[in-house]
C-alpha cells in the first residue's frame, strides 16, 4: 500500500507542476528533486530477485512484484492499535504491481516524473505470466489476483496466497489455549479473543484463498496495456511483452457479458447476486425496474454457479460461493474499457456491441457526478492545515483511544487520502494537451478547486516523506 500511496503523489505532484505557469502565479511549485525522491522510493519497493519462503524467518517475495502487505484492522485500545501497526504480511499479488506500474507510466506521461526504466517494467510484466488464467484451452486475458500454480492431483491451476496460507498453517499449529493464556497474562486478554476467532476461522479463510480470475485484475491489466500501447515508441520492449502475454484481448469482453449480473433476466445463472450487493443497490434496482430499464452489471468473479460446481472440487472457488457487484471493480472496468478504446488498443467496434456500449456509456452520468456531487463532497472534506494548506482523512487510525480512553486521531491514511482527493480533482478539472504534453485547468474551474489542489499538494510535499504519518 505504501508504494501505491507514494506513486499517487507522483502523479499528483507531477500534474500540479504542469499547472504552473498556466494559471495564476499564486500557485506554489513542488521541487523536481522531491518527485525524483518519491520515484526512487517507489522503485526501491520492487523485488528484484525471487526470495523463497522460509518460515518463520522469511516470506516469499516474487521477482518483479511491488510491495503490498496484508494487515488487519484492529483498532481501539492502545494494544489493538499496536497490533494493527506492527502486524503485516508481505503479499505477492498482481493488482498492486499493475497499479503501481500504471501510476509510474502516468506520472511520466502526464506529469514530469522520471521515465521508468524498461528493466523495471519488464520485471513487473514478467511477473504477470503466472496470473493469466491457464484453466481455459485457449488464449485469454482473464487475470487472477494471486499467482496460479498447477495441482497435479486435480489437473487444474489454482490461485492462492503462498505467505498467507503458510502463516495460517504455522499459527494453527501453535497450542491455541496456551497462547491465549499467555496473552491474558500479559494483559492482552481482549485481543486473545480475536486471535482465537481468526485461528478458529482458519478453514473459512483457507477456502477463500482459492479464488477464480476477477474483473478487477483483468481490467487493471487492460488499463496498463492501453498505457503501454500509447507509449509503444518509448517502451517498445515492454509493449511487445505485454502484447505477447495478451494475444486475445477481446476475450475479456466475452467474459464481461457472460458473467454480468442481470437482475431482470429469467436465466437463473445470471439473475442472482450476493445479498450484500443487493442490499446496497436495491433502490437503484427498484428505480431501473420502475423505468422498465434492463440492467447488466459488472461482477467481481469470473465464475458462475454452474462452473463453481465442478471447479470448487479442483480448488477454484469464489468466496461465499456467490458473485458480487463491487463499485471499485466496476470503476476499474469502466477505466479499462475506456482506456482500451481511447488508446486504440482495441477497436472502437467493441462498443458497437450494444451490451458493451451500455456498460461503457457512462460518460454523461459520471461527468455530472464528478463535476457536481463528487467535487462538492471532496471540497467539504478538506481540512485546513495552516499556510493555506489542506489535508484529507478517511478512517484508518481514526478509531483509536488513548490509555485513558480518550479518542485519538492518528491520521494513518492521511497521506493516501489526500493524494486520492487531489488526483480525483485533477482528473475531473484538467485537460491534457497531447501536443504540448501539458495539463491545464478546464474553463470554468472554480478558484476553490484550484486552491484545494494547490494546498493539498503542498501538504503532501511537506509530509509525505517526513515520517510523521503512516505508511
Ligand atoms: C481449550 O479451552 C477450551 C475452553 O476454553 C476447552 O474446551 C478445550 O478443551 C481446551 N483445549 C485444550 C487442548 O486444552
Ligand atoms: C479468444 O477468446 C475467445 C473466448 O473469449 C475464444 O473463443 C477464442 O478461441 C480465443 N481465440 C484464440 C486465438 O485463442
Ligand atoms: C446531475 O446530478 C445532480 C445531483 O448532483 C442531479 O440532481 C441531476 O439530476 C443530475 N443530472 C443529470 C442530467 O443526470
Short mmCIF file of C-alpha atoms in Angstrom, two decimals, residues 43-257:
data_model
loop_
_atom_site.label_atom_id
_atom_site.label_comp_id
_atom_site.label_asym_id
_atom_site.label_seq_id
_atom_site.Cartn_x
_atom_site.Cartn_y
_atom_site.Cartn_z
CA UNK A 43 11.27 1.72 -7.36
CA UNK A 44 13.08 0.52 -4.23
CA UNK A 45 9.89 -1.37 -3.32
CA UNK A 46 10.13 -3.70 -6.32
CA UNK A 47 11.50 -7.19 -5.61
CA UNK A 48 14.48 -7.74 -7.89
CA UNK A 49 15.05 -11.48 -7.31
CA UNK A 50 12.85 -14.35 -6.08
CA UNK A 51 13.09 -14.79 -2.31
CA UNK A 52 11.86 -18.26 -1.28
CA UNK A 53 9.56 -18.90 1.68
CA UNK A 54 11.45 -20.00 4.82
CA UNK A 55 9.14 -19.71 7.77
CA UNK A 56 9.42 -18.37 10.35
CA UNK A 57 12.35 -16.38 9.03
CA UNK A 58 11.37 -15.29 5.57
CA UNK A 59 8.25 -14.77 3.50
CA UNK A 60 8.06 -15.47 -0.22
CA UNK A 61 8.76 -12.49 -2.47
CA UNK A 62 8.26 -12.96 -6.15
CA UNK A 63 10.64 -11.30 -8.57
CA UNK A 64 9.06 -8.23 -10.14
CA UNK A 65 6.28 -7.54 -7.62
CA UNK A 66 5.91 -4.23 -5.84
CA UNK A 67 5.40 -4.47 -2.08
CA UNK A 68 1.95 -4.72 -0.64
CA UNK A 69 1.09 -6.01 2.80
CA UNK A 70 -1.96 -7.71 4.25
CA UNK A 71 -2.99 -6.06 7.51
CA UNK A 72 -5.88 -6.48 9.93
CA UNK A 73 -7.98 -3.55 11.04
CA UNK A 74 -7.56 -3.83 14.81
CA UNK A 75 -8.47 -0.54 16.45
CA UNK A 76 -9.46 0.95 19.79
CA UNK A 77 -7.29 0.40 22.85
CA UNK A 78 -3.53 1.04 22.55
CA UNK A 79 -2.65 -2.68 22.28
CA UNK A 80 -5.07 -3.06 19.38
CA UNK A 81 -3.58 -0.07 17.64
CA UNK A 82 -0.12 -1.56 18.08
CA UNK A 83 -1.28 -4.89 16.65
CA UNK A 84 -2.63 -3.06 13.60
CA UNK A 85 0.55 -1.09 13.16
CA UNK A 86 3.01 -3.94 13.72
CA UNK A 87 1.33 -6.95 12.13
CA UNK A 88 1.75 -7.15 8.38
CA UNK A 89 2.37 -9.87 5.89
CA UNK A 90 4.02 -9.45 2.52
CA UNK A 91 1.63 -10.47 -0.25
CA UNK A 92 2.51 -11.33 -3.85
CA UNK A 93 -0.40 -10.14 -5.99
CA UNK A 94 -0.65 -8.66 -9.44
CA UNK A 95 -3.04 -5.85 -8.54
CA UNK A 96 -0.53 -3.73 -6.61
CA UNK A 97 2.16 -4.30 -9.22
CA UNK A 98 -0.09 -3.46 -12.19
CA UNK A 99 -1.43 -0.41 -10.39
CA UNK A 100 1.97 0.93 -9.37
CA UNK A 101 3.37 0.30 -12.84
CA UNK A 102 0.43 2.17 -14.43
CA UNK A 103 0.94 5.04 -11.99
CA UNK A 104 4.65 5.25 -12.84
CA UNK A 105 3.77 5.43 -16.53
CA UNK A 106 1.03 8.03 -15.98
CA UNK A 107 3.22 10.17 -13.75
CA UNK A 108 5.80 10.21 -16.52
CA UNK A 109 3.29 10.71 -19.33
CA UNK A 110 1.07 13.39 -17.79
CA UNK A 111 3.41 14.89 -15.24
CA UNK A 112 7.13 15.28 -15.11
CA UNK A 113 8.15 12.27 -13.07
CA UNK A 114 11.29 10.41 -14.25
CA UNK A 115 10.89 7.98 -17.13
CA UNK A 116 10.50 4.45 -15.76
CA UNK A 117 13.28 2.17 -16.97
CA UNK A 118 12.27 -0.73 -19.19
CA UNK A 119 14.14 -3.03 -16.86
CA UNK A 120 11.59 -2.29 -14.10
CA UNK A 121 8.64 -2.52 -16.46
CA UNK A 122 9.85 -5.87 -17.83
CA UNK A 123 10.34 -7.24 -14.30
CA UNK A 124 6.75 -6.29 -13.46
CA UNK A 125 5.23 -7.61 -16.70
CA UNK A 126 7.10 -10.91 -16.48
CA UNK A 127 5.65 -11.45 -13.02
CA UNK A 128 2.14 -11.41 -14.59
CA UNK A 129 2.72 -14.60 -16.59
CA UNK A 130 1.58 -16.72 -13.65
CA UNK A 131 -1.57 -14.62 -13.19
CA UNK A 132 -3.10 -15.40 -16.58
CA UNK A 133 -5.87 -17.94 -16.29
CA UNK A 134 -4.50 -21.27 -17.52
CA UNK A 135 -7.67 -23.27 -16.99
CA UNK A 136 -9.00 -22.48 -20.46
CA UNK A 137 -7.97 -24.33 -23.62
CA UNK A 138 -7.47 -21.03 -25.49
CA UNK A 139 -5.52 -17.79 -25.08
CA UNK A 140 -7.29 -15.29 -22.82
CA UNK A 141 -6.60 -12.26 -20.62
CA UNK A 142 -8.59 -13.22 -17.52
CA UNK A 143 -6.24 -12.46 -14.64
CA UNK A 144 -6.03 -13.81 -11.09
CA UNK A 145 -5.09 -11.68 -8.07
CA UNK A 146 -2.70 -14.33 -6.70
CA UNK A 147 -0.35 -16.43 -8.86
CA UNK A 148 -1.71 -19.70 -10.27
CA UNK A 149 0.17 -22.91 -9.55
CA UNK A 150 -0.55 -26.33 -11.03
CA UNK A 151 -2.07 -29.01 -8.80
CA UNK A 152 -1.34 -32.35 -10.45
CA UNK A 153 -3.74 -34.23 -8.17
CA UNK A 154 -6.74 -32.48 -9.77
CA UNK A 155 -5.08 -31.46 -13.04
CA UNK A 156 -6.01 -27.83 -12.50
CA UNK A 157 -4.38 -24.43 -11.90
CA UNK A 158 -5.09 -22.74 -8.56
CA UNK A 159 -4.63 -19.15 -7.41
CA UNK A 160 -3.57 -18.93 -3.79
CA UNK A 161 -1.54 -16.65 -1.45
CA UNK A 162 1.59 -18.58 -0.54
CA UNK A 163 2.52 -16.47 2.50
CA UNK A 164 -0.98 -16.25 3.97
CA UNK A 165 -1.53 -19.99 3.70
CA UNK A 166 1.86 -20.68 5.30
CA UNK A 167 1.19 -18.20 8.11
CA UNK A 168 -2.20 -19.76 8.86
CA UNK A 169 -0.62 -23.19 8.89
CA UNK A 170 2.05 -22.06 11.30
CA UNK A 171 -0.34 -20.29 13.66
CA UNK A 172 -2.80 -23.18 13.68
CA UNK A 173 -0.02 -25.48 14.90
CA UNK A 174 0.55 -23.32 17.99
CA UNK A 175 -1.12 -24.57 21.18
CA UNK A 176 -4.04 -22.11 21.00
CA UNK A 177 -5.19 -22.32 24.63
CA UNK A 178 -1.66 -21.84 25.89
CA UNK A 179 -1.13 -18.88 23.59
CA UNK A 180 -4.37 -17.33 24.80
CA UNK A 181 -3.48 -17.88 28.45
CA UNK A 182 -0.10 -16.26 27.83
CA UNK A 183 -1.76 -13.29 26.14
CA UNK A 184 -4.16 -12.87 29.06
CA UNK A 185 -1.22 -12.95 31.49
CA UNK A 186 0.49 -10.04 29.77
CA UNK A 187 -2.73 -8.00 29.64
CA UNK A 188 -3.79 -8.84 26.08
CA UNK A 189 -6.92 -10.74 27.05
CA UNK A 190 -9.19 -8.67 24.82
CA UNK A 191 -7.02 -9.30 21.83
CA UNK A 192 -6.69 -13.01 22.59
CA UNK A 193 -10.41 -13.31 21.81
CA UNK A 194 -9.84 -12.02 18.27
CA UNK A 195 -6.77 -14.16 17.71
CA UNK A 196 -8.83 -17.17 18.73
CA UNK A 197 -11.64 -16.20 16.34
CA UNK A 198 -9.23 -15.82 13.46
CA UNK A 199 -7.48 -19.12 14.13
CA UNK A 200 -10.81 -20.88 14.55
CA UNK A 201 -11.99 -19.45 11.21
CA UNK A 202 -8.93 -20.94 9.55
CA UNK A 203 -10.99 -23.17 7.27
CA UNK A 204 -13.14 -20.26 6.12
CA UNK A 205 -10.01 -18.27 5.24
CA UNK A 206 -8.26 -21.17 3.56
CA UNK A 207 -11.35 -21.76 1.44
CA UNK A 208 -11.40 -18.08 0.45
CA UNK A 209 -7.77 -18.46 -0.67
CA UNK A 210 -8.63 -20.40 -3.85
CA UNK A 211 -10.01 -17.65 -5.99
CA UNK A 212 -11.09 -17.57 -9.66
CA UNK A 213 -9.85 -14.85 -12.01
CA UNK A 214 -11.56 -11.49 -11.45
CA UNK A 215 -12.55 -8.40 -13.44
CA UNK A 216 -10.59 -6.06 -11.17
CA UNK A 217 -7.18 -7.52 -12.06
CA UNK A 218 -8.33 -8.23 -15.59
CA UNK A 219 -9.21 -4.61 -16.36
CA UNK A 220 -6.32 -3.05 -14.47
CA UNK A 221 -4.15 -5.19 -16.76
CA UNK A 222 -6.08 -3.84 -19.77
CA UNK A 223 -5.56 -0.28 -18.49
CA UNK A 224 -1.82 -0.95 -18.19
CA UNK A 225 -1.76 -2.40 -21.72
CA UNK A 226 -3.53 0.72 -23.01
CA UNK A 227 -0.85 2.96 -21.49
CA UNK A 228 1.95 0.84 -22.95
CA UNK A 229 0.24 0.83 -26.35
CA UNK A 230 0.02 4.65 -26.25
CA UNK A 231 3.72 4.90 -25.41
CA UNK A 232 4.93 1.96 -27.50
CA UNK A 233 7.62 4.01 -29.26
CA UNK A 234 9.17 4.88 -25.93
CA UNK A 235 8.73 1.48 -24.28
CA UNK A 236 8.89 -0.90 -27.22
CA UNK A 237 10.15 -3.96 -25.31
CA UNK A 238 7.60 -3.58 -22.55
CA UNK A 239 4.80 -3.13 -25.08
CA UNK A 240 5.92 -6.21 -27.05
CA UNK A 241 5.97 -8.33 -23.93
CA UNK A 242 2.51 -7.16 -22.82
CA UNK A 243 1.19 -7.77 -26.31
CA UNK A 244 2.69 -11.27 -26.38
CA UNK A 245 1.18 -12.10 -22.98
CA UNK A 246 -2.23 -10.81 -24.13
CA UNK A 247 -2.73 -12.29 -27.57
CA UNK A 248 -6.53 -12.46 -27.24
CA UNK A 249 -7.52 -9.21 -25.55
CA UNK A 250 -11.12 -9.29 -26.75
CA UNK A 251 -11.71 -12.42 -24.66
CA UNK A 252 -12.28 -10.08 -21.71
CA UNK A 253 -15.35 -8.61 -23.40
CA UNK A 254 -16.83 -12.06 -23.91
CA UNK A 255 -16.28 -12.74 -20.22
CA UNK A 256 -17.75 -9.39 -19.26
CA UNK A 257 -21.02 -10.30 -21.00
#
